Amino acid sequence: MDDLNDYFYFAAVVSSGGFASASRTLKIPRSKLSRRVSRLEDGLGARLIERSTRHFRVTEIGQAFYEQCQTILREADRAKSIVTEAQSDPQGIVRMGCPLGLIDISLGAVLPEFLERYPKIKLQIIGSDRRTDLINERIDVEVRAASEPETQTSLTMRKLDRARRILVASPSLVERMGELGGVDDLGNAPTLAMTTWMSFHTWELVGPDGEKKVVRHQPRLTCRSMTAILDAARAGVGYGLILENACASDLQSGRLVRVLPEWQTVESQFYLVFTTTKGMPPAVRALIDFLVEKSKQHQIVTTGAAIAAQ
């Protein structure tokens, strides 16, 4: 492939009217310019400049070639300016993967602020309850939840908040069913599950002194929407194992009450996962920094835990 620097040197010699003038302008030895132009001519198999100790003349084909070189150099400058502008002003498309529940109840509340803050960024949310292949699926950043630390060394991670799920119900359901004697009673009680349908579901709970129990139950309602599960819990349809900060306002207002308060799930750590920070587009960096900022302010309700642990 041709060295485009030779095109640049040739164009500079022609626009300067000679090798000596171009040498002074570019602060490059005249001998180097002469060698580069000669190499270009040899590669093209054409004489572009007629020169001697007293004369300098651009050939007809050299003039036509010069005009095209100018076009190439302008386009190169334009290409560079696109990158420079993108590096200084976050813009372009960012693809983010995250659990469906997180979109449903949390991110939807904070992402409009992000898009208002960065009007040149376009955001594509890929909702999925599986871990995506960031490279092959062209995902820039993904939200993940795990009860154990991530071990994939090929990925870079930023921690968000930690969260756990607690057992809640409406006051009307508690009044109707009576107080639960223990976690084993959930097996015969009406429950709500944020997962796909199957005959039986399990909840893994941690109780007093770190005691662990797996509760097998048959939910009355299964749904991938956290909003729907919360609505059903408020209506007294069943007991829900719901992210603590997702139902905090309902507990405070009395729409929901906590049941078996000594039992809950293990805390899950939430991460932003991406391939590398090297060469990261500013738009992706802006989104990562924004989500970390909102997590520190506890404005992101990480409902993905409800999916990860079911």
XYZ file of C-alpha atoms in Angstrom:
310
model
C 0.000 0.000 0.000
C 1.235 3.499 -0.839
C 2.586 5.666 1.958
C 0.171 8.596 2.072
C 2.923 10.725 3.575
C 4.491 10.737 0.118
C 1.271 12.200 -1.237
C 1.500 14.897 1.429
C 5.139 15.715 0.614
C 4.430 15.843 -3.112
C 1.439 18.155 -2.616
C 3.506 20.405 -0.359
C 6.281 20.681 -2.962
C 3.810 21.589 -5.705
C 1.832 24.087 -3.591
C 5.095 25.707 -2.409
C 6.423 26.003 -5.953
C 9.583 23.973 -5.373
C 11.607 21.741 -3.085
C 13.522 24.540 -1.379
C 10.408 26.451 -0.415
C 8.633 23.291 0.795
C 11.725 22.357 2.796
C 11.644 25.657 4.645
C 7.889 25.455 5.259
C 7.914 21.874 6.529
C 11.331 22.146 8.218
C 12.384 18.966 6.437
C 15.686 18.602 4.521
C 15.338 19.196 0.807
C 17.124 15.910 0.092
C 14.479 13.980 2.035
C 11.656 15.629 0.109
C 13.378 14.810 -3.168
C 13.806 11.156 -2.170
C 10.157 10.832 -1.107
C 8.827 12.349 -4.325
C 11.169 10.175 -6.405
C 9.935 7.097 -4.543
C 6.352 8.133 -5.263
C 7.122 8.579 -8.964
C 8.823 5.173 -9.099
C 5.832 3.539 -7.473
C 3.406 5.208 -9.876
C 5.610 4.684 -12.892
C 5.122 8.288 -13.975
C 7.086 11.545 -13.929
C 5.210 14.068 -11.784
C 7.763 16.876 -11.636
C 10.400 17.932 -14.137
C 13.289 19.397 -12.189
C 16.848 20.481 -12.687
C 19.184 22.884 -10.962
C 17.409 25.813 -12.665
C 13.923 24.601 -13.553
C 10.899 23.232 -11.680
C 7.809 22.216 -13.631
C 4.835 20.033 -12.720
C 3.938 17.667 -15.538
C 0.427 17.413 -16.894
C -0.165 14.095 -15.150
C 1.534 15.537 -12.070
C -0.958 18.420 -11.986
C -3.929 16.064 -12.229
C -2.396 13.881 -9.540
C -1.788 16.935 -7.334
C -5.457 17.930 -7.499
C -6.486 14.454 -6.400
C -3.883 14.532 -3.606
C -5.470 17.706 -2.299
C -8.839 15.961 -2.178
C -7.326 12.980 -0.347
C -5.602 15.201 2.209
C -8.764 17.212 2.839
C -10.702 13.991 3.447
C -7.950 12.754 5.777
C -8.197 15.971 7.779
C -11.957 15.570 7.881
C -11.651 11.965 9.122
C -9.243 13.081 11.838
C -11.534 15.908 12.901
C -14.419 13.452 13.305
C -12.359 11.422 15.768
C -11.068 14.520 17.539
C -14.571 15.920 17.907
C -15.871 12.599 19.209
C -13.058 12.448 21.763
C -13.803 15.915 23.063
C -17.606 15.783 22.983
C -19.343 12.483 23.881
C -21.534 11.426 20.989
C -22.638 8.425 18.983
C -24.431 5.174 19.792
C -23.871 3.288 23.057
C -25.222 -0.270 23.419
C -25.895 -1.338 26.996
C -27.033 -4.753 28.176
C -28.877 -5.201 31.450
C -31.451 -7.448 33.169
C -35.063 -6.862 32.186
C -36.096 -6.059 35.737
C -33.526 -3.296 35.965
C -34.998 -1.576 32.927
C -38.494 -1.993 34.299
C -38.198 -0.208 37.600
C -34.869 1.578 37.865
C -32.879 2.635 34.822
C -35.949 4.048 33.155
C -36.037 6.685 35.879
C -32.430 7.902 35.551
C -31.534 7.468 31.875
C -33.564 10.484 30.661
C -31.237 12.645 32.786
C -28.218 11.048 31.106
C -29.626 11.700 27.618
C -30.433 15.286 28.553
C -26.902 15.765 29.872
C -25.372 14.351 26.661
C -27.675 15.340 23.779
C -25.379 13.877 21.089
C -25.465 10.346 22.530
C -27.957 7.734 21.332
C -28.583 4.885 23.772
C -29.638 1.351 22.833
C -30.752 -0.833 25.756
C -30.545 -4.591 25.203
C -32.670 -6.239 27.859
C -31.769 -9.832 28.622
C -31.724 -12.154 31.606
C -28.625 -13.944 30.326
C -25.060 -12.738 30.252
C -24.249 -11.460 26.811
C -21.115 -11.930 24.752
C -19.909 -8.339 24.809
C -17.644 -8.602 21.765
C -19.739 -10.736 19.415
C -22.984 -8.965 20.323
C -21.352 -5.516 20.129
C -22.316 -4.566 23.698
C -20.344 -1.604 25.027
C -21.220 -2.098 28.690
C -23.426 -4.491 30.665
C -24.941 -4.482 34.144
C -24.433 -7.788 35.969
C -25.340 -9.108 39.394
C -23.492 -11.802 41.324
C -23.423 -13.137 44.880
C -19.783 -14.133 44.273
C -17.055 -11.838 42.832
C -16.599 -11.883 39.072
C -13.562 -13.864 37.930
C -13.380 -13.158 34.192
C -9.951 -11.588 33.804
C -10.670 -10.574 30.212
C -13.268 -8.059 31.383
C -12.991 -4.759 33.211
C -15.503 -4.043 35.984
C -16.793 -1.121 38.000
C -18.735 -1.864 41.165
C -22.180 -0.420 41.655
C -24.316 -0.944 44.756
C -25.012 -4.092 46.759
C -28.556 -5.331 47.330
C -30.600 -8.085 48.944
C -34.182 -9.292 48.653
C -36.630 -9.498 51.517
C -40.013 -11.185 52.035
C -42.967 -8.813 51.854
C -46.747 -8.973 51.631
C -49.727 -6.672 51.779
C -51.375 -6.112 55.185
C -54.586 -7.608 53.764
C -52.800 -10.866 52.850
C -51.187 -11.103 56.285
C -54.571 -10.572 57.918
C -56.175 -13.201 55.677
C -53.437 -15.828 55.985
C -52.304 -15.129 59.530
C -48.689 -14.870 60.664
C -46.299 -17.340 59.045
C -44.820 -19.806 61.519
C -41.558 -20.086 59.568
C -40.061 -20.218 56.109
C -41.395 -23.739 55.559
C -44.927 -22.298 55.539
C -44.101 -20.492 52.267
C -44.255 -23.830 50.461
C -48.051 -23.878 50.838
C -48.616 -20.129 50.678
C -49.487 -17.994 47.630
C -46.223 -16.557 46.266
C -45.005 -14.320 43.458
C -41.918 -15.084 41.372
C -40.020 -12.895 38.963
C -38.972 -15.659 36.611
C -40.287 -17.865 33.818
C -43.006 -20.410 34.509
C -42.203 -23.850 35.917
C -44.116 -26.221 38.210
C -41.993 -25.420 41.257
C -39.648 -22.581 42.164
C -37.039 -22.199 44.875
C -35.967 -19.314 47.067
C -32.579 -19.475 48.754
C -32.770 -17.666 52.078
C -30.362 -16.870 54.895
C -31.700 -16.682 58.448
C -30.490 -16.179 61.996
C -26.846 -17.067 62.646
C -26.278 -17.566 58.918
C -28.629 -20.532 58.657
C -29.476 -21.255 55.031
C -32.668 -22.743 53.673
C -34.018 -23.531 50.222
C -37.774 -22.948 50.041
C -39.664 -24.835 47.337
C -42.925 -23.131 46.375
C -45.586 -22.886 43.690
C -46.169 -19.215 42.766
C -49.597 -17.927 41.861
C -47.973 -15.414 39.529
C -44.715 -15.513 37.605
C -43.666 -12.490 35.570
C -40.479 -10.900 34.275
C -41.752 -7.438 35.214
C -40.823 -6.162 38.657
C -43.554 -3.541 38.383
C -46.174 -6.261 37.882
C -44.816 -8.274 40.817
C -44.950 -5.216 43.076
C -48.509 -4.418 41.952
C -49.561 -7.994 42.707
C -47.923 -7.882 46.147
C -49.692 -4.617 46.987
C -53.001 -6.150 45.881
C -52.562 -9.101 48.233
C -52.084 -11.747 45.531
C -49.127 -13.380 47.280
C -45.884 -13.135 49.195
C -42.998 -11.640 47.241
C -39.234 -11.901 47.606
C -38.424 -8.391 46.444
C -35.351 -6.210 46.346
C -35.207 -4.225 49.566
C -34.718 -0.788 48.036
C -37.340 -1.505 45.346
C -40.066 -1.810 47.974
C -38.708 0.684 50.527
C -41.354 3.317 49.826
C -44.144 0.730 50.047
C -42.862 -0.430 53.435
C -42.646 3.157 54.640
C -46.188 3.958 53.506
C -47.647 0.708 54.845
C -48.766 -0.627 51.461
C -46.474 -3.595 52.166
C -45.144 -5.122 55.368
C -42.118 -7.282 55.904
C -42.743 -10.903 56.874
C -40.265 -13.277 58.517
C -37.890 -10.294 58.929
C -35.026 -12.504 60.129
C -34.869 -14.146 56.679
C -33.549 -12.628 53.424
C -31.317 -13.484 50.489
C -27.540 -13.196 50.382
C -26.457 -9.758 49.216
C -25.578 -9.489 45.538
C -22.902 -7.176 44.137
C -23.732 -5.285 40.972
C -21.127 -4.491 38.350
C -20.722 -2.575 35.150
C -18.797 -4.898 32.849
C -16.911 -3.828 29.705
C -13.998 -5.070 27.648
C -11.302 -2.443 28.190
C -10.698 1.187 29.072
C -8.051 1.599 26.362
C -9.476 3.545 23.440
C -12.922 3.623 25.046
C -15.248 6.062 23.245
C -16.093 9.083 25.404
C -19.811 8.281 25.099
C -19.293 4.888 26.758
C -17.087 6.417 29.447
C -19.750 9.060 30.093
C -22.436 6.389 30.611
C -20.244 4.347 32.966
C -19.356 7.401 35.058
C -23.015 8.482 35.142
C -24.252 5.099 36.393
C -21.519 4.929 39.039
C -22.495 8.440 40.152
C -26.171 7.478 40.438
C -25.304 4.271 42.264
C -23.351 6.230 44.891
C -26.407 8.437 45.293
C -28.547 5.262 45.640
C -30.692 6.368 42.713
C -30.321 3.043 40.878
C -32.610 0.335 42.197
C -30.687 -2.735 41.137
C -33.592 -5.068 40.597
C -31.470 -7.461 38.579
C -30.855 -9.303 41.842
C -34.415 -10.506 41.724
C -33.581 -12.246 38.479
C -30.077 -13.433 39.294
C -31.052 -15.279 42.445
C -34.341 -16.936 41.388
